[in-house]
PDB file of C-alpha atoms in Angstrom:
ATOM      1  CA  MET A   1      -1.753  41.965  -5.702  1.00 32.00           C
ATOM      2  CA  GLU A   2      -1.743  43.447  -1.770  1.00 37.00           C
ATOM      3  CA  ASP A   3      -4.117  43.121   0.855  1.00 41.00           C
ATOM      4  CA  ILE A   4      -3.601  43.297   4.646  1.00 38.00           C
ATOM      5  CA  ARG A   5      -1.851  40.191   5.141  1.00 49.00           C
ATOM      6  CA  GLY A   6       0.968  40.273   2.453  1.00 71.00           C
ATOM      7  CA  ARG A   7       1.708  40.420  -1.171  1.00 90.00           C
ATOM      8  CA  VAL A   8       0.344  37.171  -3.428  1.00 94.00           C
ATOM      9  CA  THR A   9       3.101  35.760  -5.903  1.00 93.00           C
ATOM     10  CA  ARG A  10       1.994  35.669  -9.751  1.00 91.00           C
ATOM     11  CA  ASP A  11       1.434  31.786  -8.900  1.00 92.00           C
ATOM     12  CA  GLY A  12      -1.383  32.642  -6.178  1.00 95.00           C
ATOM     13  CA  ILE A  13       1.268  31.675  -3.170  1.00 97.00           C
ATOM     14  CA  ARG A  14       0.752  34.467  -0.425  1.00 97.00           C
ATOM     15  CA  ILE A  15       3.686  35.656   1.471  1.00 97.00           C
ATOM     16  CA  TYR A  16       3.119  36.410   5.254  1.00 97.00           C
ATOM     17  CA  ASP A  17       4.302  38.970   7.624  1.00 95.00           C
ATOM     18  CA  ASP A  18       6.888  38.149  10.615  1.00 93.00           C
ATOM     19  CA  ALA A  19       4.413  38.249  12.714  1.00 94.00           C
ATOM     20  CA  ASP A  20       2.209  35.887  11.208  1.00 97.00           C
ATOM     21  CA  PHE A  21       4.831  33.116  11.950  1.00 98.00           C
ATOM     22  CA  ALA A  22       3.562  33.807  15.918  1.00 98.00           C
ATOM     23  CA  GLY A  23      -0.064  32.321  14.802  1.00 98.00           C
ATOM     24  CA  MET A  24       1.568  29.179  12.932  1.00 98.00           C
ATOM     25  CA  ARG A  25       3.970  28.542  15.707  1.00 98.00           C
ATOM     26  CA  ALA A  26       1.239  28.128  18.315  1.00 98.00           C
ATOM     27  CA  ALA A  27      -0.789  26.208  15.948  1.00 98.00           C
ATOM     28  CA  GLY A  28       1.376  24.131  14.874  1.00 98.00           C
ATOM     29  CA  ARG A  29       2.285  23.498  18.414  1.00 98.00           C
ATOM     30  CA  VAL A  30      -1.112  22.449  19.875  1.00 98.00           C
ATOM     31  CA  ALA A  31      -1.397  19.804  16.772  1.00 98.00           C
ATOM     32  CA  ALA A  32       1.533  18.613  17.680  1.00 98.00           C
ATOM     33  CA  GLU A  33       1.038  17.802  21.447  1.00 98.00           C
ATOM     34  CA  ILE A  34      -2.330  15.969  20.675  1.00 98.00           C
ATOM     35  CA  LEU A  35      -0.123  13.701  18.706  1.00 98.00           C
ATOM     36  CA  ASP A  36       2.318  13.535  21.414  1.00 97.00           C
ATOM     37  CA  MET A  37      -0.393  12.317  23.643  1.00 97.00           C
ATOM     38  CA  VAL A  38      -2.087   9.592  21.058  1.00 97.00           C
ATOM     39  CA  GLY A  39       0.604   7.070  21.315  1.00 95.00           C
ATOM     40  CA  GLU A  40      -0.689   5.428  23.963  1.00 95.00           C
ATOM     41  CA  PHE A  41      -3.920   4.689  22.572  1.00 97.00           C
ATOM     42  CA  VAL A  42      -2.637   3.023  19.406  1.00 97.00           C
ATOM     43  CA  VAL A  43      -2.317  -0.598  20.969  1.00 97.00           C
ATOM     44  CA  PRO A  44      -3.854  -4.122  19.807  1.00 98.00           C
ATOM     45  CA  GLY A  45      -7.278  -4.059  19.994  1.00 98.00           C
ATOM     46  CA  ALA A  46      -7.869  -0.604  20.153  1.00 98.00           C
ATOM     47  CA  THR A  47     -10.731   1.210  17.587  1.00 98.00           C
ATOM     48  CA  THR A  48      -9.235   3.754  15.087  1.00 98.00           C
ATOM     49  CA  ALA A  49     -12.886   5.517  16.423  1.00 98.00           C
ATOM     50  CA  ALA A  50     -11.593   5.324  20.117  1.00 98.00           C
ATOM     51  CA  ILE A  51      -8.755   6.928  18.849  1.00 98.00           C
ATOM     52  CA  ASP A  52     -10.357  10.009  17.207  1.00 98.00           C
ATOM     53  CA  ASP A  53     -12.573  10.385  20.087  1.00 98.00           C
ATOM     54  CA  PHE A  54      -9.536  10.874  22.210  1.00 98.00           C
ATOM     55  CA  ILE A  55      -8.332  13.582  19.497  1.00 98.00           C
ATOM     56  CA  ARG A  56     -12.041  15.214  19.600  1.00 98.00           C
ATOM     57  CA  GLU A  57     -11.802  15.311  23.199  1.00 98.00           C
ATOM     58  CA  GLU A  58      -8.122  16.881  23.719  1.00 98.00           C
ATOM     59  CA  ILE A  59      -9.252  19.800  20.869  1.00 98.00           C
ATOM     60  CA  VAL A  60     -12.302  20.307  23.014  1.00 98.00           C
ATOM     61  CA  ARG A  61     -10.951  20.320  26.075  1.00 98.00           C
ATOM     62  CA  ARG A  62      -7.778  23.218  25.039  1.00 98.00           C
ATOM     63  CA  GLY A  63     -10.842  25.629  23.907  1.00 98.00           C
ATOM     64  CA  VAL A  64     -10.004  25.274  19.851  1.00 98.00           C
ATOM     65  CA  VAL A  65     -11.588  24.253  16.848  1.00 98.00           C
ATOM     66  CA  SER A  66     -10.840  20.926  14.511  1.00 98.00           C
ATOM     67  CA  ALA A  67     -10.191  21.781  10.957  1.00 98.00           C
ATOM     68  CA  THR A  68     -11.836  18.412   9.591  1.00 98.00           C
ATOM     69  CA  ILE A  69     -15.154  18.407  11.481  1.00 98.00           C
ATOM     70  CA  GLY A  70     -17.582  19.744   8.960  1.00 97.00           C
ATOM     71  CA  TYR A  71     -15.082  19.944   6.150  1.00 97.00           C
ATOM     72  CA  LYS A  72     -16.619  18.670   2.640  1.00 96.00           C
ATOM     73  CA  GLY A  73     -19.270  17.039   5.071  1.00 96.00           C
ATOM     74  CA  TYR A  74     -16.296  15.163   6.905  1.00 98.00           C
ATOM     75  CA  GLN A  75     -17.405  14.038  10.541  1.00 97.00           C
ATOM     76  CA  HIS A  76     -14.169  13.477  12.402  1.00 98.00           C
ATOM     77  CA  ALA A  77     -11.499  14.966  14.782  1.00 98.00           C
ATOM     78  CA  SER A  78      -8.719  12.997  12.814  1.00 98.00           C
ATOM     79  CA  CYS A  79      -8.139  10.938   9.648  1.00 98.00           C
ATOM     80  CA  ILE A  80      -6.384   7.437  10.426  1.00 98.00           C
ATOM     81  CA  SER A  81      -5.037   5.225   7.674  1.00 98.00           C
ATOM     82  CA  VAL A  82      -3.596   1.535   8.572  1.00 98.00           C
ATOM     83  CA  ASN A  83      -1.638  -0.511   6.492  1.00 98.00           C
ATOM     84  CA  HIS A  84      -2.255   0.193   2.779  1.00 98.00           C
ATOM     85  CA  VAL A  85      -4.438   3.002   3.276  1.00 98.00           C
ATOM     86  CA  VAL A  86      -2.203   5.776   2.120  1.00 98.00           C
ATOM     87  CA  CYS A  87      -4.856   9.035   2.842  1.00 98.00           C
ATOM     88  CA  HIS A  88      -8.012  10.318   4.207  1.00 98.00           C
ATOM     89  CA  GLY A  89      -8.585   7.031   6.427  1.00 98.00           C
ATOM     90  CA  ILE A  90     -12.303   7.667   8.527  1.00 98.00           C
ATOM     91  CA  PRO A  91     -11.843   6.481  11.973  1.00 98.00           C
ATOM     92  CA  GLY A  92     -14.371   3.953  12.767  1.00 97.00           C
ATOM     93  CA  ALA A  93     -14.865   0.200  14.261  1.00 96.00           C
ATOM     94  CA  LYS A  94     -11.514  -1.316  12.488  1.00 93.00           C
ATOM     95  CA  VAL A  95      -9.690  -2.762  15.652  1.00 97.00           C
ATOM     96  CA  LEU A  96      -6.181  -2.686  15.488  1.00 98.00           C
ATOM     97  CA  ASN A  97      -3.723  -5.976  15.533  1.00 98.00           C
ATOM     98  CA  ASN A  98      -0.359  -6.046  16.569  1.00 98.00           C
ATOM     99  CA  GLY A  99       1.997  -5.544  13.361  1.00 97.00           C
ATOM    100  CA  ASP A 100      -0.894  -2.736  12.317  1.00 98.00           C
ATOM    101  CA  ILE A 101       1.221   0.342  11.119  1.00 98.00           C
ATOM    102  CA  LEU A 102      -1.236   3.918  10.948  1.00 98.00           C
ATOM    103  CA  ASN A 103      -1.096   7.279  10.075  1.00 98.00           C
ATOM    104  CA  ILE A 104      -2.607   9.777  12.232  1.00 98.00           C
ATOM    105  CA  ASP A 105      -3.159  13.174  10.860  1.00 98.00           C
ATOM    106  CA  VAL A 106      -4.690  16.307  12.785  1.00 98.00           C
ATOM    107  CA  THR A 107      -5.615  19.956  11.553  1.00 98.00           C
ATOM    108  CA  VAL A 108      -6.525  22.667  14.152  1.00 98.00           C
ATOM    109  CA  ILE A 109      -7.523  26.185  14.050  1.00 98.00           C
ATOM    110  CA  VAL A 110      -6.024  28.352  16.940  1.00 98.00           C
ATOM    111  CA  ASP A 111      -7.199  32.113  16.439  1.00 98.00           C
ATOM    112  CA  GLY A 112      -7.247  31.505  13.311  1.00 97.00           C
ATOM    113  CA  TRP A 113      -4.176  29.677  12.239  1.00 98.00           C
ATOM    114  CA  PHE A 114      -4.478  26.151  10.637  1.00 98.00           C
ATOM    115  CA  GLY A 115      -2.288  23.611  12.172  1.00 98.00           C
ATOM    116  CA  ASP A 116      -1.385  20.568  10.295  1.00 98.00           C
ATOM    117  CA  THR A 117       0.902  17.517  11.396  1.00 98.00           C
ATOM    118  CA  SER A 118       0.592  13.517  10.726  1.00 98.00           C
ATOM    119  CA  ARG A 119       3.121  11.083  11.730  1.00 98.00           C
ATOM    120  CA  MET A 120       3.008   7.316  11.588  1.00 98.00           C
ATOM    121  CA  TYR A 121       2.164   4.923  15.132  1.00 98.00           C
ATOM    122  CA  VAL A 122       2.647   1.248  15.316  1.00 97.00           C
ATOM    123  CA  ALA A 123       0.426  -1.207  16.992  1.00 98.00           C
ATOM    124  CA  GLY A 124       2.344  -3.438  18.949  1.00 97.00           C
ATOM    125  CA  THR A 125       5.360  -4.960  17.014  1.00 96.00           C
ATOM    126  CA  ALA A 126       5.694  -3.743  13.256  1.00 95.00           C
ATOM    127  CA  PRO A 127       6.829  -6.246  10.787  1.00 95.00           C
ATOM    128  CA  ARG A 128      10.817  -4.990   9.613  1.00 96.00           C
ATOM    129  CA  LYS A 129       9.914  -4.326   6.238  1.00 97.00           C
ATOM    130  CA  ALA A 130       6.901  -2.080   7.570  1.00 97.00           C
ATOM    131  CA  GLU A 131       9.629  -0.409  10.227  1.00 97.00           C
ATOM    132  CA  ARG A 132      12.119   0.209   7.190  1.00 97.00           C
ATOM    133  CA  LEU A 133       8.834   1.907   5.220  1.00 98.00           C
ATOM    134  CA  ILE A 134       8.430   4.592   8.100  1.00 98.00           C
ATOM    135  CA  GLU A 135      11.914   5.057   8.103  1.00 97.00           C
ATOM    136  CA  VAL A 136      12.285   5.866   5.107  1.00 98.00           C
ATOM    137  CA  THR A 137       9.082   7.789   4.496  1.00 98.00           C
ATOM    138  CA  HIS A 138      10.324   9.831   7.766  1.00 98.00           C
ATOM    139  CA  GLU A 139      14.179  10.638   5.975  1.00 98.00           C
ATOM    140  CA  ALA A 140      12.279  11.336   2.664  1.00 98.00           C
ATOM    141  CA  LEU A 141      10.366  14.271   4.471  1.00 98.00           C
ATOM    142  CA  MET A 142      13.462  15.504   6.335  1.00 98.00           C
ATOM    143  CA  ARG A 143      15.094  15.462   2.979  1.00 98.00           C
ATOM    144  CA  GLY A 144      12.653  17.427   1.279  1.00 98.00           C
ATOM    145  CA  ILE A 145      12.355  20.213   4.346  1.00 98.00           C
ATOM    146  CA  ALA A 146      16.235  20.499   4.521  1.00 98.00           C
ATOM    147  CA  ALA A 147      15.816  21.907   0.436  1.00 98.00           C
ATOM    148  CA  VAL A 148      13.989  24.788   1.660  1.00 98.00           C
ATOM    149  CA  LYS A 149      15.311  27.972   1.280  1.00 98.00           C
ATOM    150  CA  PRO A 150      15.120  31.421  -0.170  1.00 98.00           C
ATOM    151  CA  GLY A 151      15.922  30.444  -4.106  1.00 98.00           C
ATOM    152  CA  ASN A 152      15.170  26.931  -4.016  1.00 98.00           C
ATOM    153  CA  THR A 153      12.451  25.961  -6.041  1.00 98.00           C
ATOM    154  CA  PHE A 154       9.405  23.529  -4.843  1.00 98.00           C
ATOM    155  CA  GLY A 155      10.892  20.944  -7.811  1.00 98.00           C
ATOM    156  CA  ASP A 156      13.761  20.912  -5.742  1.00 98.00           C
ATOM    157  CA  ILE A 157      11.991  19.458  -2.916  1.00 98.00           C
ATOM    158  CA  GLY A 158      10.208  16.589  -4.603  1.00 98.00           C
ATOM    159  CA  PHE A 159      13.488  15.689  -6.355  1.00 98.00           C
ATOM    160  CA  ALA A 160      14.534  15.590  -2.952  1.00 98.00           C
ATOM    161  CA  ILE A 161      12.082  13.371  -1.804  1.00 98.00           C
ATOM    162  CA  GLN A 162      11.605  11.194  -5.097  1.00 98.00           C
ATOM    163  CA  SER A 163      15.424  10.279  -5.658  1.00 98.00           C
ATOM    164  CA  PHE A 164      16.169   9.254  -1.719  1.00 98.00           C
ATOM    165  CA  VAL A 165      12.789   6.884  -1.754  1.00 98.00           C
ATOM    166  CA  GLU A 166      13.233   5.760  -5.401  1.00 98.00           C
ATOM    167  CA  SER A 167      16.863   5.005  -4.237  1.00 98.00           C
ATOM    168  CA  ASN A 168      15.124   2.506  -1.502  1.00 98.00           C
ATOM    169  CA  ARG A 169      13.373   0.738  -3.881  1.00 98.00           C
ATOM    170  CA  MET A 170      10.038   2.337  -3.056  1.00 98.00           C
ATOM    171  CA  SER A 171       7.872   4.594  -5.001  1.00 98.00           C
ATOM    172  CA  VAL A 172       6.047   8.347  -4.263  1.00 98.00           C
ATOM    173  CA  VAL A 173       2.478   8.654  -4.341  1.00 98.00           C
ATOM    174  CA  ARG A 174       1.493  10.997  -7.329  1.00 98.00           C
ATOM    175  CA  ASP A 175      -1.763  11.476  -6.352  1.00 98.00           C
ATOM    176  CA  PHE A 176      -1.844  13.354  -2.963  1.00 98.00           C
ATOM    177  CA  CYS A 177       0.298  16.362  -2.495  1.00 98.00           C
ATOM    178  CA  GLY A 178       1.104  18.957   0.387  1.00 98.00           C
ATOM    179  CA  HIS A 179      -0.257  22.439   0.271  1.00 98.00           C
ATOM    180  CA  GLY A 180       0.059  25.890   1.416  1.00 98.00           C
ATOM    181  CA  LEU A 181      -2.002  26.656   4.548  1.00 98.00           C
ATOM    182  CA  GLY A 182      -2.020  30.031   6.914  1.00 97.00           C
ATOM    183  CA  ARG A 183      -5.515  31.340   7.779  1.00 96.00           C
ATOM    184  CA  VAL A 184      -6.802  28.798   5.099  1.00 96.00           C
ATOM    185  CA  PHE A 185      -6.783  25.218   5.321  1.00 97.00           C
ATOM    186  CA  HIS A 186      -5.892  24.441   1.838  1.00 97.00           C
ATOM    187  CA  ALA A 187      -4.278  27.360  -0.389  1.00 97.00           C
ATOM    188  CA  PRO A 188      -1.415  27.621  -3.197  1.00 97.00           C
ATOM    189  CA  PRO A 189       0.795  26.048  -3.606  1.00 97.00           C
ATOM    190  CA  ASN A 190       0.371  22.583  -4.479  1.00 97.00           C
ATOM    191  CA  VAL A 191       3.408  20.711  -3.036  1.00 98.00           C
ATOM    192  CA  LEU A 192       4.622  17.730  -5.233  1.00 98.00           C
ATOM    193  CA  HIS A 193       6.721  15.005  -3.646  1.00 98.00           C
ATOM    194  CA  TYR A 194       8.680  14.355  -6.702  1.00 98.00           C
ATOM    195  CA  GLY A 195       9.913  16.670  -9.379  1.00 97.00           C
ATOM    196  CA  ARG A 196      13.311  18.046 -11.308  1.00 98.00           C
ATOM    197  CA  PRO A 197      15.560  20.466  -9.643  1.00 97.00           C
ATOM    198  CA  GLY A 198      15.052  24.010 -10.643  1.00 97.00           C
ATOM    199  CA  SER A 199      11.375  23.520 -11.862  1.00 96.00           C
ATOM    200  CA  ALA A 200       8.146  24.947 -10.424  1.00 97.00           C
ATOM    201  CA  ALA A 201       7.693  28.526  -8.211  1.00 97.00           C
ATOM    202  CA  VAL A 202      10.597  29.607  -6.847  1.00 98.00           C
ATOM    203  CA  LEU A 203      10.483  29.565  -2.578  1.00 98.00           C
ATOM    204  CA  GLU A 204      10.328  33.113  -1.087  1.00 97.00           C
ATOM    205  CA  GLU A 205      10.221  33.849   2.345  1.00 97.00           C
ATOM    206  CA  GLY A 206       7.132  34.417   4.558  1.00 97.00           C
ATOM    207  CA  MET A 207       5.894  31.212   2.188  1.00 98.00           C
ATOM    208  CA  PHE A 208       4.099  28.960   4.638  1.00 98.00           C
ATOM    209  CA  PHE A 209       3.023  25.296   3.301  1.00 98.00           C
ATOM    210  CA  THR A 210       2.768  21.316   4.193  1.00 98.00           C
ATOM    211  CA  ILE A 211       5.315  19.028   3.166  1.00 98.00           C
ATOM    212  CA  GLU A 212       3.659  15.365   3.510  1.00 98.00           C
ATOM    213  CA  PRO A 213       4.890  12.705   1.187  1.00 98.00           C
ATOM    214  CA  MET A 214       3.251   9.387   1.041  1.00 98.00           C
ATOM    215  CA  VAL A 215       5.705   6.642   0.484  1.00 98.00           C
ATOM    216  CA  ASN A 216       4.286   2.945  -0.803  1.00 98.00           C
ATOM    217  CA  LEU A 217       6.516  -0.229  -0.344  1.00 98.00           C
ATOM    218  CA  GLY A 218       4.916  -0.760  -3.822  1.00 97.00           C
ATOM    219  CA  ARG A 219       3.623   0.575  -6.845  1.00 98.00           C
ATOM    220  CA  PRO A 220       2.771   4.476  -6.559  1.00 98.00           C
ATOM    221  CA  GLU A 221      -1.072   4.315  -8.037  1.00 98.00           C
ATOM    222  CA  THR A 222      -3.728   4.725  -5.894  1.00 98.00           C
ATOM    223  CA  LYS A 223      -7.309   4.470  -5.714  1.00 98.00           C
ATOM    224  CA  VAL A 224     -10.427   6.035  -3.827  1.00 98.00           C
ATOM    225  CA  LEU A 225     -12.886   3.973  -2.341  1.00 98.00           C
ATOM    226  CA  ALA A 226     -16.804   4.329  -2.322  1.00 98.00           C
ATOM    227  CA  ASP A 227     -16.847   6.371   0.462  1.00 97.00           C
ATOM    228  CA  ASP A 228     -15.298   9.222  -1.717  1.00 97.00           C
ATOM    229  CA  TRP A 229     -12.271   9.759   0.988  1.00 98.00           C
ATOM    230  CA  THR A 230     -10.506   6.874   2.150  1.00 98.00           C
ATOM    231  CA  ALA A 231      -7.358   6.511  -0.658  1.00 98.00           C
ATOM    232  CA  VAL A 232      -5.799   2.834  -0.667  1.00 98.00           C
ATOM    233  CA  THR A 233      -2.549   1.690  -2.917  1.00 98.00           C
ATOM    234  CA  ARG A 234      -3.819  -0.250  -5.938  1.00 98.00           C
ATOM    235  CA  ASP A 235      -1.745  -3.348  -5.255  1.00 98.00           C
ATOM    236  CA  LYS A 236      -2.675  -3.526  -1.635  1.00 98.00           C
ATOM    237  CA  SER A 237       1.355  -2.766  -0.264  1.00 98.00           C
ATOM    238  CA  LEU A 238       1.806  -0.865   2.933  1.00 98.00           C
ATOM    239  CA  SER A 239       1.786   2.925   2.962  1.00 98.00           C
ATOM    240  CA  ALA A 240       3.331   5.342   5.135  1.00 98.00           C
ATOM    241  CA  GLN A 241       3.376   9.216   5.489  1.00 98.00           C
ATOM    242  CA  TYR A 242       4.707  11.984   7.401  1.00 98.00           C
ATOM    243  CA  GLU A 243       3.783  15.553   7.066  1.00 98.00           C
ATOM    244  CA  HIS A 244       4.809  19.487   8.857  1.00 98.00           C
ATOM    245  CA  SER A 245       3.870  22.351   8.246  1.00 98.00           C
ATOM    246  CA  ILE A 246       6.285  24.919   7.552  1.00 98.00           C
ATOM    247  CA  GLY A 247       7.361  28.500   6.787  1.00 98.00           C
ATOM    248  CA  VAL A 248      10.119  29.926   4.508  1.00 98.00           C
ATOM    249  CA  THR A 249      12.860  31.976   6.442  1.00 98.00           C
ATOM    250  CA  ALA A 250      15.072  33.919   5.468  1.00 97.00           C
ATOM    251  CA  THR A 251      18.081  31.172   5.505  1.00 96.00           C
ATOM    252  CA  GLY A 252      15.745  28.303   5.599  1.00 98.00           C
ATOM    253  CA  CYS A 253      12.556  27.461   7.211  1.00 98.00           C
ATOM    254  CA  GLU A 254      10.917  26.673  10.280  1.00 98.00           C
ATOM    255  CA  ILE A 255       8.573  23.421  11.415  1.00 98.00           C
ATOM    256  CA  PHE A 256       5.810  24.720  13.509  1.00 98.00           C
ATOM    257  CA  THR A 257       4.637  21.260  13.817  1.00 98.00           C
ATOM    258  CA  LEU A 258       7.924  20.081  15.587  1.00 97.00           C
ATOM    259  CA  SER A 259       6.706  17.490  18.782  1.00 96.00           C
ATOM    260  CA  PRO A 260       7.563  19.072  22.173  1.00 93.00           C
ATOM    261  CA  ALA A 261       8.209  15.970  23.667  1.00 91.00           C
ATOM    262  CA  GLY A 262      10.694  14.748  20.618  1.00 90.00           C
ATOM    263  CA  LYS A 263       8.164  11.981  19.719  1.00 89.00           C
ATOM    264  CA  PHE A 264       7.747  12.913  16.194  1.00 86.00           C
ATOM    265  CA  PHE A 265       9.713  10.055  14.846  1.00 83.00           C
ATOM    266  CA  SER A 266       9.525   6.944  16.470  1.00 64.00           C
ATOM    267  CA  SER A 267       7.276   3.290  17.240  1.00 49.00           C
ATOM    268  CA  LYS A 268       5.105   5.365  19.192  1.00 50.00           C
ATOM    269  CA  GLY A 269       4.588   8.819  17.488  1.00 55.00           C
TER     270      GLY A 269
END
C-alpha cells in the first residue's frame, strides 16, 4: 500500500518521510508550550473550567486548532483528570483543593499535523504517596521511550513500562493505550503500556505515535461514568499519566512534545 505520504506496514502503521518530522515537531512544540503556561493556573480554589478556558484562548491566540473541540461531540480544549480520574476528565465547576493532582491533556493541529501531550500538575502541596505516583509514572514513560528504536517491538515498550511500575507496587491501566498519529488524531498502532519483550509489531524508522501510560496506586481496573467520557479507577485509588508524541528515527526516537521550558516533570508541570 503506497500513497503520497509514504508506505503503510502490514499492521496498518504509516511510515512517514523525513520531511514530515518537521510538521510533527512544530505541532508538538505548540502543545508543549501551552502546557508550560498552564501551571500558574493550577492552584487551590481554581476551577478546571477556568484552566480549560485559558487553554482554549491560547489556542485561538496562536492561530492553531484544537483537536478535541468537536471531536465525537466533545466541547473542550483539554481533558483535565483529577485524583482518581484516569483520563478524559471533562473540565467544569470542579474546584481544586490543596493536594489535588491532575493530568492536563492537550492536542492541537498545526498546519494539518497533530501535537498530543499531557502531564501532571499539583494544586498546592501533594501528599508523599501522590508525589511518588507522579514520579513513578514519569519514569515509566521515559523507560518506555528508551525502548524505542528500529528493530525493537511495541511489546518491548510495554514491558519496560509494566515491569518498572509493578516493581514499585503500582498498576498499569489496561483499558486505554497510546496510538498512532500524524495528519490524523488516532491511527494504528495501539500502543499498549504492558506486554512481553519481542511481542507485537516491529518498530520502523518513520513511525509516529504516542506513549501515555496511566498508572494507579491501587488496582488497574477502570470504569467510564455516565457522561461516556470520564474514566475513573474502580477502587477510587489515585491515578497519574504522562504523554509524549514521538517519531522513530534511525537510531532511536525524537520526542516532539518536549517542554521548551524544561517543565514537563515538576509540581507545576
